[in-house]
Amino acid sequence: MGQAGFERLCGLANAVCGVTRDGDAMLAATDEAENLPDWLRRSWRHYWGEGTKHHCQTSMLFPPLDISVIKDARAWAEKLDGQVLWPHHPP
């Protein structure tokens, strides 16, 4: 990369490679509280309490997955342990 004129990006490329290589271990060692800035954690705790703050932090750990199926949405929801969002949505 340095030879191609991208010397400034070598550090970034190394960081990305390191995260790719060590990502699972880093994620396992990271507390969900570290995903939020301190000012936001303090604000949530102040206005809504520790329990709600913790619930909000935890809810951001795993992104929701939305799947659209053409036929038999209820059966797929049951099979995937999910829920039908629009039960009366036309096909």
PDB file of N, CA and C in Angstrom:
ATOM      1  N   MET A   1       0.823  -1.181   0.000  1.00  0.00           N
ATOM      2  CA  MET A   1       0.000   0.000   0.000  1.00  0.00           C
ATOM      3  C   MET A   1       0.876   1.255   0.000  1.00  0.00           C
ATOM      4  N   GLY A   2       1.991   1.214   0.735  1.00  0.00           N
ATOM      5  CA  GLY A   2       2.900   2.345   0.781  1.00  0.00           C
ATOM      6  C   GLY A   2       3.495   2.659  -0.578  1.00  0.00           C
ATOM      7  N   GLN A   3       3.730   1.644  -1.375  1.00  0.00           N
ATOM      8  CA  GLN A   3       4.336   1.851  -2.687  1.00  0.00           C
ATOM      9  C   GLN A   3       3.346   2.452  -3.680  1.00  0.00           C
ATOM     10  N   ALA A   4       2.073   2.279  -3.444  1.00  0.00           N
ATOM     11  CA  ALA A   4       1.067   2.770  -4.383  1.00  0.00           C
ATOM     12  C   ALA A   4       0.684   4.219  -4.112  1.00  0.00           C
ATOM     13  N   GLY A   5       1.349   4.873  -3.145  1.00  0.00           N
ATOM     14  CA  GLY A   5       1.036   6.261  -2.836  1.00  0.00           C
ATOM     15  C   GLY A   5      -0.015   6.432  -1.757  1.00  0.00           C
ATOM     16  N   PHE A   6      -0.310   5.383  -1.019  1.00  0.00           N
ATOM     17  CA  PHE A   6      -1.323   5.439   0.027  1.00  0.00           C
ATOM     18  C   PHE A   6      -0.701   5.301   1.414  1.00  0.00           C
ATOM     19  N   GLU A   7       0.459   5.919   1.617  1.00  0.00           N
ATOM     20  CA  GLU A   7       1.179   5.780   2.879  1.00  0.00           C
ATOM     21  C   GLU A   7       0.317   6.178   4.072  1.00  0.00           C
ATOM     22  N   ARG A   8      -0.509   7.197   3.891  1.00  0.00           N
ATOM     23  CA  ARG A   8      -1.344   7.686   4.994  1.00  0.00           C
ATOM     24  C   ARG A   8      -2.395   6.671   5.419  1.00  0.00           C
ATOM     25  N   LEU A   9      -2.724   5.735   4.570  1.00  0.00           N
ATOM     26  CA  LEU A   9      -3.770   4.766   4.882  1.00  0.00           C
ATOM     27  C   LEU A   9      -3.234   3.462   5.463  1.00  0.00           C
ATOM     28  N   CYS A  10      -1.922   3.319   5.576  1.00  0.00           N
ATOM     29  CA  CYS A  10      -1.349   2.070   6.086  1.00  0.00           C
ATOM     30  C   CYS A  10      -1.820   1.777   7.505  1.00  0.00           C
ATOM     31  N   GLY A  11      -1.856   2.788   8.358  1.00  0.00           N
ATOM     32  CA  GLY A  11      -2.320   2.594   9.733  1.00  0.00           C
ATOM     33  C   GLY A  11      -3.770   2.156   9.784  1.00  0.00           C
ATOM     34  N   LEU A  12      -4.601   2.769   8.956  1.00  0.00           N
ATOM     35  CA  LEU A  12      -6.010   2.398   8.897  1.00  0.00           C
ATOM     36  C   LEU A  12      -6.166   0.957   8.422  1.00  0.00           C
ATOM     37  N   ALA A  13      -5.431   0.589   7.396  1.00  0.00           N
ATOM     38  CA  ALA A  13      -5.504  -0.780   6.879  1.00  0.00           C
ATOM     39  C   ALA A  13      -5.074  -1.783   7.941  1.00  0.00           C
ATOM     40  N   ASN A  14      -4.019  -1.477   8.683  1.00  0.00           N
ATOM     41  CA  ASN A  14      -3.578  -2.371   9.756  1.00  0.00           C
ATOM     42  C   ASN A  14      -4.633  -2.480  10.850  1.00  0.00           C
ATOM     43  N   ALA A  15      -5.280  -1.370  11.195  1.00  0.00           N
ATOM     44  CA  ALA A  15      -6.322  -1.395  12.222  1.00  0.00           C
ATOM     45  C   ALA A  15      -7.508  -2.245  11.777  1.00  0.00           C
ATOM     46  N   VAL A  16      -7.924  -2.083  10.531  1.00  0.00           N
ATOM     47  CA  VAL A  16      -9.043  -2.872  10.011  1.00  0.00           C
ATOM     48  C   VAL A  16      -8.688  -4.352  10.013  1.00  0.00           C
ATOM     49  N   CYS A  17      -7.483  -4.686   9.600  1.00  0.00           N
ATOM     50  CA  CYS A  17      -7.050  -6.088   9.611  1.00  0.00           C
ATOM     51  C   CYS A  17      -7.033  -6.636  11.034  1.00  0.00           C
ATOM     52  N   GLY A  18      -6.586  -5.829  11.981  1.00  0.00           N
ATOM     53  CA  GLY A  18      -6.560  -6.271  13.374  1.00  0.00           C
ATOM     54  C   GLY A  18      -7.950  -6.508  13.922  1.00  0.00           C
ATOM     55  N   VAL A  19      -8.887  -5.613  13.613  1.00  0.00           N
ATOM     56  CA  VAL A  19     -10.264  -5.785  14.076  1.00  0.00           C
ATOM     57  C   VAL A  19     -10.881  -7.013  13.420  1.00  0.00           C
ATOM     58  N   THR A  20     -10.606  -7.218  12.152  1.00  0.00           N
ATOM     59  CA  THR A  20     -11.127  -8.391  11.458  1.00  0.00           C
ATOM     60  C   THR A  20     -10.582  -9.670  12.079  1.00  0.00           C
ATOM     61  N   ARG A  21      -9.307  -9.665  12.408  1.00  0.00           N
ATOM     62  CA  ARG A  21      -8.666 -10.846  12.975  1.00  0.00           C
ATOM     63  C   ARG A  21      -9.119 -11.088  14.415  1.00  0.00           C
ATOM     64  N   ASP A  22      -9.199 -10.034  15.226  1.00  0.00           N
ATOM     65  CA  ASP A  22      -9.467 -10.169  16.654  1.00  0.00           C
ATOM     66  C   ASP A  22     -10.876  -9.741  17.041  1.00  0.00           C
ATOM     67  N   GLY A  23     -11.733  -9.497  16.072  1.00  0.00           N
ATOM     68  CA  GLY A  23     -13.052  -8.932  16.335  1.00  0.00           C
ATOM     69  C   GLY A  23     -13.899  -9.705  17.319  1.00  0.00           C
ATOM     70  N   ASP A  24     -13.992 -11.024  17.172  1.00  0.00           N
ATOM     71  CA  ASP A  24     -14.835 -11.810  18.073  1.00  0.00           C
ATOM     72  C   ASP A  24     -14.341 -11.733  19.507  1.00  0.00           C
ATOM     73  N   ALA A  25     -13.034 -11.826  19.703  1.00  0.00           N
ATOM     74  CA  ALA A  25     -12.478 -11.745  21.054  1.00  0.00           C
ATOM     75  C   ALA A  25     -12.690 -10.352  21.640  1.00  0.00           C
ATOM     76  N   MET A  26     -12.519  -9.316  20.816  1.00  0.00           N
ATOM     77  CA  MET A  26     -12.740  -7.950  21.295  1.00  0.00           C
ATOM     78  C   MET A  26     -14.198  -7.734  21.671  1.00  0.00           C
ATOM     79  N   LEU A  27     -15.114  -8.253  20.875  1.00  0.00           N
ATOM     80  CA  LEU A  27     -16.534  -8.098  21.157  1.00  0.00           C
ATOM     81  C   LEU A  27     -16.915  -8.821  22.439  1.00  0.00           C
ATOM     82  N   ALA A  28     -16.380 -10.013  22.644  1.00  0.00           N
ATOM     83  CA  ALA A  28     -16.690 -10.774  23.857  1.00  0.00           C
ATOM     84  C   ALA A  28     -16.172 -10.074  25.108  1.00  0.00           C
ATOM     85  N   ALA A  29     -15.073  -9.349  24.989  1.00  0.00           N
ATOM     86  CA  ALA A  29     -14.477  -8.676  26.143  1.00  0.00           C
ATOM     87  C   ALA A  29     -15.041  -7.275  26.367  1.00  0.00           C
ATOM     88  N   THR A  30     -15.931  -6.816  25.500  1.00  0.00           N
ATOM     89  CA  THR A  30     -16.471  -5.465  25.595  1.00  0.00           C
ATOM     90  C   THR A  30     -17.797  -5.478  26.336  1.00  0.00           C
ATOM     91  N   ASP A  31     -17.913  -4.609  27.312  1.00  0.00           N
ATOM     92  CA  ASP A  31     -19.162  -4.435  28.045  1.00  0.00           C
ATOM     93  C   ASP A  31     -20.095  -3.560  27.209  1.00  0.00           C
ATOM     94  N   GLU A  32     -21.396  -3.841  27.247  1.00  0.00           N
ATOM     95  CA  GLU A  32     -22.319  -3.053  26.429  1.00  0.00           C
ATOM     96  C   GLU A  32     -22.305  -1.576  26.814  1.00  0.00           C
ATOM     97  N   ALA A  33     -21.918  -1.259  28.046  1.00  0.00           N
ATOM     98  CA  ALA A  33     -21.848   0.139  28.468  1.00  0.00           C
ATOM     99  C   ALA A  33     -20.791   0.904  27.680  1.00  0.00           C
ATOM    100  N   GLU A  34     -19.800   0.216  27.157  1.00  0.00           N
ATOM    101  CA  GLU A  34     -18.734   0.878  26.408  1.00  0.00           C
ATOM    102  C   GLU A  34     -19.182   1.326  25.022  1.00  0.00           C
ATOM    103  N   ASN A  35     -20.368   0.912  24.595  1.00  0.00           N
ATOM    104  CA  ASN A  35     -20.867   1.308  23.285  1.00  0.00           C
ATOM    105  C   ASN A  35     -21.502   2.692  23.291  1.00  0.00           C
ATOM    106  N   LEU A  36     -21.714   3.255  24.473  1.00  0.00           N
ATOM    107  CA  LEU A  36     -22.336   4.569  24.589  1.00  0.00           C
ATOM    108  C   LEU A  36     -21.360   5.574  25.173  1.00  0.00           C
ATOM    109  N   PRO A  37     -21.431   6.818  24.734  1.00  0.00           N
ATOM    110  CA  PRO A  37     -20.587   7.834  25.363  1.00  0.00           C
ATOM    111  C   PRO A  37     -21.036   8.075  26.806  1.00  0.00           C
ATOM    112  N   ASP A  38     -20.095   8.484  27.649  1.00  0.00           N
ATOM    113  CA  ASP A  38     -20.396   8.704  29.069  1.00  0.00           C
ATOM    114  C   ASP A  38     -21.537   9.693  29.272  1.00  0.00           C
ATOM    115  N   TRP A  39     -21.555  10.778  28.499  1.00  0.00           N
ATOM    116  CA  TRP A  39     -22.589  11.792  28.704  1.00  0.00           C
ATOM    117  C   TRP A  39     -23.981  11.217  28.449  1.00  0.00           C
ATOM    118  N   LEU A  40     -24.107  10.301  27.490  1.00  0.00           N
ATOM    119  CA  LEU A  40     -25.408   9.714  27.189  1.00  0.00           C
ATOM    120  C   LEU A  40     -25.815   8.729  28.274  1.00  0.00           C
ATOM    121  N   ARG A  41     -24.867   7.924  28.751  1.00  0.00           N
ATOM    122  CA  ARG A  41     -25.155   6.999  29.858  1.00  0.00           C
ATOM    123  C   ARG A  41     -25.628   7.764  31.089  1.00  0.00           C
ATOM    124  N   ARG A  42     -24.913   8.837  31.427  1.00  0.00           N
ATOM    125  CA  ARG A  42     -25.286   9.630  32.611  1.00  0.00           C
ATOM    126  C   ARG A  42     -26.673  10.247  32.440  1.00  0.00           C
ATOM    127  N   SER A  43     -26.958  10.747  31.246  1.00  0.00           N
ATOM    128  CA  SER A  43     -28.260  11.358  30.983  1.00  0.00           C
ATOM    129  C   SER A  43     -29.381  10.337  31.127  1.00  0.00           C
ATOM    130  N   TRP A  44     -29.211   9.171  30.517  1.00  0.00           N
ATOM    131  CA  TRP A  44     -30.241   8.136  30.620  1.00  0.00           C
ATOM    132  C   TRP A  44     -30.433   7.706  32.064  1.00  0.00           C
ATOM    133  N   ARG A  45     -29.355   7.516  32.787  1.00  0.00           N
ATOM    134  CA  ARG A  45     -29.452   7.105  34.187  1.00  0.00           C
ATOM    135  C   ARG A  45     -30.176   8.181  34.998  1.00  0.00           C
ATOM    136  N   HIS A  46     -29.850   9.446  34.762  1.00  0.00           N
ATOM    137  CA  HIS A  46     -30.453  10.554  35.506  1.00  0.00           C
ATOM    138  C   HIS A  46     -31.961  10.638  35.253  1.00  0.00           C
ATOM    139  N   TYR A  47     -32.372  10.583  33.988  1.00  0.00           N
ATOM    140  CA  TYR A  47     -33.771  10.793  33.643  1.00  0.00           C
ATOM    141  C   TYR A  47     -34.638   9.541  33.765  1.00  0.00           C
ATOM    142  N   TRP A  48     -34.071   8.366  33.533  1.00  0.00           N
ATOM    143  CA  TRP A  48     -34.905   7.164  33.502  1.00  0.00           C
ATOM    144  C   TRP A  48     -34.471   6.059  34.451  1.00  0.00           C
ATOM    145  N   GLY A  49     -33.363   6.223  35.135  1.00  0.00           N
ATOM    146  CA  GLY A  49     -32.929   5.220  36.103  1.00  0.00           C
ATOM    147  C   GLY A  49     -32.001   4.176  35.503  1.00  0.00           C
ATOM    148  N   GLU A  50     -31.352   3.443  36.394  1.00  0.00           N
ATOM    149  CA  GLU A  50     -30.351   2.449  35.988  1.00  0.00           C
ATOM    150  C   GLU A  50     -30.967   1.311  35.178  1.00  0.00           C
ATOM    151  N   GLY A  51     -32.153   0.838  35.581  1.00  0.00           N
ATOM    152  CA  GLY A  51     -32.781  -0.284  34.882  1.00  0.00           C
ATOM    153  C   GLY A  51     -33.097   0.031  33.430  1.00  0.00           C
ATOM    154  N   THR A  52     -33.684   1.196  33.193  1.00  0.00           N
ATOM    155  CA  THR A  52     -34.020   1.592  31.827  1.00  0.00           C
ATOM    156  C   THR A  52     -32.761   1.840  31.013  1.00  0.00           C
ATOM    157  N   LYS A  53     -31.762   2.467  31.634  1.00  0.00           N
ATOM    158  CA  LYS A  53     -30.489   2.702  30.941  1.00  0.00           C
ATOM    159  C   LYS A  53     -29.890   1.377  30.485  1.00  0.00           C
ATOM    160  N   HIS A  54     -29.880   0.396  31.389  1.00  0.00           N
ATOM    161  CA  HIS A  54     -29.324  -0.916  31.049  1.00  0.00           C
ATOM    162  C   HIS A  54     -30.138  -1.572  29.923  1.00  0.00           C
ATOM    163  N   HIS A  55     -31.459  -1.470  29.999  1.00  0.00           N
ATOM    164  CA  HIS A  55     -32.317  -2.052  28.964  1.00  0.00           C
ATOM    165  C   HIS A  55     -32.030  -1.414  27.601  1.00  0.00           C
ATOM    166  N   CYS A  56     -31.877  -0.100  27.562  1.00  0.00           N
ATOM    167  CA  CYS A  56     -31.581   0.594  26.298  1.00  0.00           C
ATOM    168  C   CYS A  56     -30.232   0.160  25.739  1.00  0.00           C
ATOM    169  N   GLN A  57     -29.230   0.057  26.608  1.00  0.00           N
ATOM    170  CA  GLN A  57     -27.901  -0.384  26.165  1.00  0.00           C
ATOM    171  C   GLN A  57     -27.964  -1.781  25.584  1.00  0.00           C
ATOM    172  N   THR A  58     -28.649  -2.674  26.277  1.00  0.00           N
ATOM    173  CA  THR A  58     -28.736  -4.068  25.846  1.00  0.00           C
ATOM    174  C   THR A  58     -29.512  -4.194  24.540  1.00  0.00           C
ATOM    175  N   SER A  59     -30.543  -3.371  24.360  1.00  0.00           N
ATOM    176  CA  SER A  59     -31.359  -3.470  23.143  1.00  0.00           C
ATOM    177  C   SER A  59     -30.575  -3.092  21.895  1.00  0.00           C
ATOM    178  N   MET A  60     -29.478  -2.352  22.054  1.00  0.00           N
ATOM    179  CA  MET A  60     -28.684  -1.940  20.899  1.00  0.00           C
ATOM    180  C   MET A  60     -27.599  -2.944  20.531  1.00  0.00           C
ATOM    181  N   LEU A  61     -27.461  -4.020  21.287  1.00  0.00           N
ATOM    182  CA  LEU A  61     -26.394  -4.976  21.012  1.00  0.00           C
ATOM    183  C   LEU A  61     -26.634  -5.777  19.741  1.00  0.00           C
ATOM    184  N   PHE A  62     -27.857  -6.211  19.537  1.00  0.00           N
ATOM    185  CA  PHE A  62     -28.158  -7.064  18.395  1.00  0.00           C
ATOM    186  C   PHE A  62     -29.174  -6.364  17.506  1.00  0.00           C
ATOM    187  N   PRO A  63     -28.833  -6.093  16.261  1.00  0.00           N
ATOM    188  CA  PRO A  63     -29.775  -5.403  15.385  1.00  0.00           C
ATOM    189  C   PRO A  63     -30.969  -6.297  15.071  1.00  0.00           C
ATOM    190  N   PRO A  64     -32.156  -5.707  14.940  1.00  0.00           N
ATOM    191  CA  PRO A  64     -33.326  -6.512  14.594  1.00  0.00           C
ATOM    192  C   PRO A  64     -33.206  -7.028  13.164  1.00  0.00           C
ATOM    193  N   LEU A  65     -33.816  -8.155  12.921  1.00  0.00           N
ATOM    194  CA  LEU A  65     -33.810  -8.747  11.592  1.00  0.00           C
ATOM    195  C   LEU A  65     -35.243  -8.789  11.088  1.00  0.00           C
ATOM    196  N   ASP A  66     -35.489  -8.216   9.953  1.00  0.00           N
ATOM    197  CA  ASP A  66     -36.820  -8.146   9.364  1.00  0.00           C
ATOM    198  C   ASP A  66     -36.806  -8.975   8.081  1.00  0.00           C
ATOM    199  N   ILE A  67     -37.636 -10.013   8.051  1.00  0.00           N
ATOM    200  CA  ILE A  67     -37.706 -10.903   6.892  1.00  0.00           C
ATOM    201  C   ILE A  67     -39.099 -10.796   6.285  1.00  0.00           C
ATOM    202  N   SER A  68     -39.176 -10.638   4.983  1.00  0.00           N
ATOM    203  CA  SER A  68     -40.456 -10.611   4.279  1.00  0.00           C
ATOM    204  C   SER A  68     -40.630 -11.934   3.551  1.00  0.00           C
ATOM    205  N   VAL A  69     -41.781 -12.560   3.770  1.00  0.00           N
ATOM    206  CA  VAL A  69     -42.077 -13.818   3.077  1.00  0.00           C
ATOM    207  C   VAL A  69     -43.344 -13.632   2.252  1.00  0.00           C
ATOM    208  N   ILE A  70     -43.461 -14.404   1.196  1.00  0.00           N
ATOM    209  CA  ILE A  70     -44.603 -14.262   0.300  1.00  0.00           C
ATOM    210  C   ILE A  70     -45.793 -15.081   0.786  1.00  0.00           C
ATOM    211  N   LYS A  71     -45.522 -16.286   1.266  1.00  0.00           N
ATOM    212  CA  LYS A  71     -46.616 -17.164   1.687  1.00  0.00           C
ATOM    213  C   LYS A  71     -46.403 -17.645   3.114  1.00  0.00           C
ATOM    214  N   ASP A  72     -47.500 -17.809   3.820  1.00  0.00           N
ATOM    215  CA  ASP A  72     -47.534 -18.436   5.140  1.00  0.00           C
ATOM    216  C   ASP A  72     -46.613 -17.755   6.161  1.00  0.00           C
ATOM    217  N   ALA A  73     -46.823 -16.458   6.333  1.00  0.00           N
ATOM    218  CA  ALA A  73     -45.988 -15.677   7.250  1.00  0.00           C
ATOM    219  C   ALA A  73     -46.070 -16.202   8.679  1.00  0.00           C
ATOM    220  N   ARG A  74     -47.247 -16.628   9.104  1.00  0.00           N
ATOM    221  CA  ARG A  74     -47.398 -17.122  10.483  1.00  0.00           C
ATOM    222  C   ARG A  74     -46.568 -18.390  10.723  1.00  0.00           C
ATOM    223  N   ALA A  75     -46.548 -19.277   9.752  1.00  0.00           N
ATOM    224  CA  ALA A  75     -45.758 -20.506   9.899  1.00  0.00           C
ATOM    225  C   ALA A  75     -44.266 -20.179   9.971  1.00  0.00           C
ATOM    226  N   TRP A  76     -43.812 -19.254   9.135  1.00  0.00           N
ATOM    227  CA  TRP A  76     -42.402 -18.865   9.178  1.00  0.00           C
ATOM    228  C   TRP A  76     -42.057 -18.183  10.497  1.00  0.00           C
ATOM    229  N   ALA A  77     -42.956 -17.346  10.982  1.00  0.00           N
ATOM    230  CA  ALA A  77     -42.704 -16.675  12.258  1.00  0.00           C
ATOM    231  C   ALA A  77     -42.564 -17.703  13.375  1.00  0.00           C
ATOM    232  N   GLU A  78     -43.411 -18.706  13.362  1.00  0.00           N
ATOM    233  CA  GLU A  78     -43.327 -19.758  14.382  1.00  0.00           C
ATOM    234  C   GLU A  78     -42.037 -20.563  14.226  1.00  0.00           C
ATOM    235  N   LYS A  79     -41.710 -20.925  12.999  1.00  0.00           N
ATOM    236  CA  LYS A  79     -40.507 -21.723  12.736  1.00  0.00           C
ATOM    237  C   LYS A  79     -39.231 -20.981  13.139  1.00  0.00           C
ATOM    238  N   LEU A  80     -39.203 -19.649  12.936  1.00  0.00           N
ATOM    239  CA  LEU A  80     -38.017 -18.842  13.224  1.00  0.00           C
ATOM    240  C   LEU A  80     -38.069 -18.171  14.596  1.00  0.00           C
ATOM    241  N   ASP A  81     -39.093 -18.514  15.386  1.00  0.00           N
ATOM    242  CA  ASP A  81     -39.283 -17.904  16.704  1.00  0.00           C
ATOM    243  C   ASP A  81     -39.343 -16.384  16.577  1.00  0.00           C
ATOM    244  N   GLY A  82     -40.150 -15.932  15.619  1.00  0.00           N
ATOM    245  CA  GLY A  82     -40.280 -14.504  15.363  1.00  0.00           C
ATOM    246  C   GLY A  82     -41.703 -14.047  15.561  1.00  0.00           C
ATOM    247  N   GLN A  83     -42.032 -12.932  14.986  1.00  0.00           N
ATOM    248  CA  GLN A  83     -43.392 -12.417  15.079  1.00  0.00           C
ATOM    249  C   GLN A  83     -43.790 -11.806  13.744  1.00  0.00           C
ATOM    250  N   VAL A  84     -45.077 -11.863  13.453  1.00  0.00           N
ATOM    251  CA  VAL A  84     -45.613 -11.269  12.237  1.00  0.00           C
ATOM    252  C   VAL A  84     -45.881  -9.799  12.543  1.00  0.00           C
ATOM    253  N   LEU A  85     -45.252  -8.913  11.789  1.00  0.00           N
ATOM    254  CA  LEU A  85     -45.404  -7.486  12.059  1.00  0.00           C
ATOM    255  C   LEU A  85     -46.697  -6.923  11.487  1.00  0.00           C
ATOM    256  N   TRP A  86     -47.090  -7.365  10.317  1.00  0.00           N
ATOM    257  CA  TRP A  86     -48.310  -6.898   9.678  1.00  0.00           C
ATOM    258  C   TRP A  86     -49.198  -8.102   9.389  1.00  0.00           C
ATOM    259  N   PRO A  87     -49.997  -8.539  10.356  1.00  0.00           N
ATOM    260  CA  PRO A  87     -50.773  -9.765  10.157  1.00  0.00           C
ATOM    261  C   PRO A  87     -51.823  -9.663   9.057  1.00  0.00           C
ATOM    262  N   HIS A  88     -52.276  -8.462   8.722  1.00  0.00           N
ATOM    263  CA  HIS A  88     -53.322  -8.324   7.699  1.00  0.00           C
ATOM    264  C   HIS A  88     -52.794  -7.667   6.433  1.00  0.00           C
ATOM    265  N   HIS A  89     -51.488  -7.691   6.257  1.00  0.00           N
ATOM    266  CA  HIS A  89     -50.882  -7.092   5.068  1.00  0.00           C
ATOM    267  C   HIS A  89     -51.229  -7.939   3.850  1.00  0.00           C
ATOM    268  N   PRO A  90     -51.726  -7.321   2.786  1.00  0.00           N
ATOM    269  CA  PRO A  90     -52.088  -8.112   1.594  1.00  0.00           C
ATOM    270  C   PRO A  90     -50.852  -8.710   0.923  1.00  0.00           C
ATOM    271  N   PRO A  91     -51.020  -9.864   0.284  1.00  0.00           N
ATOM    272  CA  PRO A  91     -49.884 -10.520  -0.383  1.00  0.00           C
ATOM    273  C   PRO A  91     -49.371  -9.733  -1.570  1.00  0.00           C
TER     274      PRO A  91
END
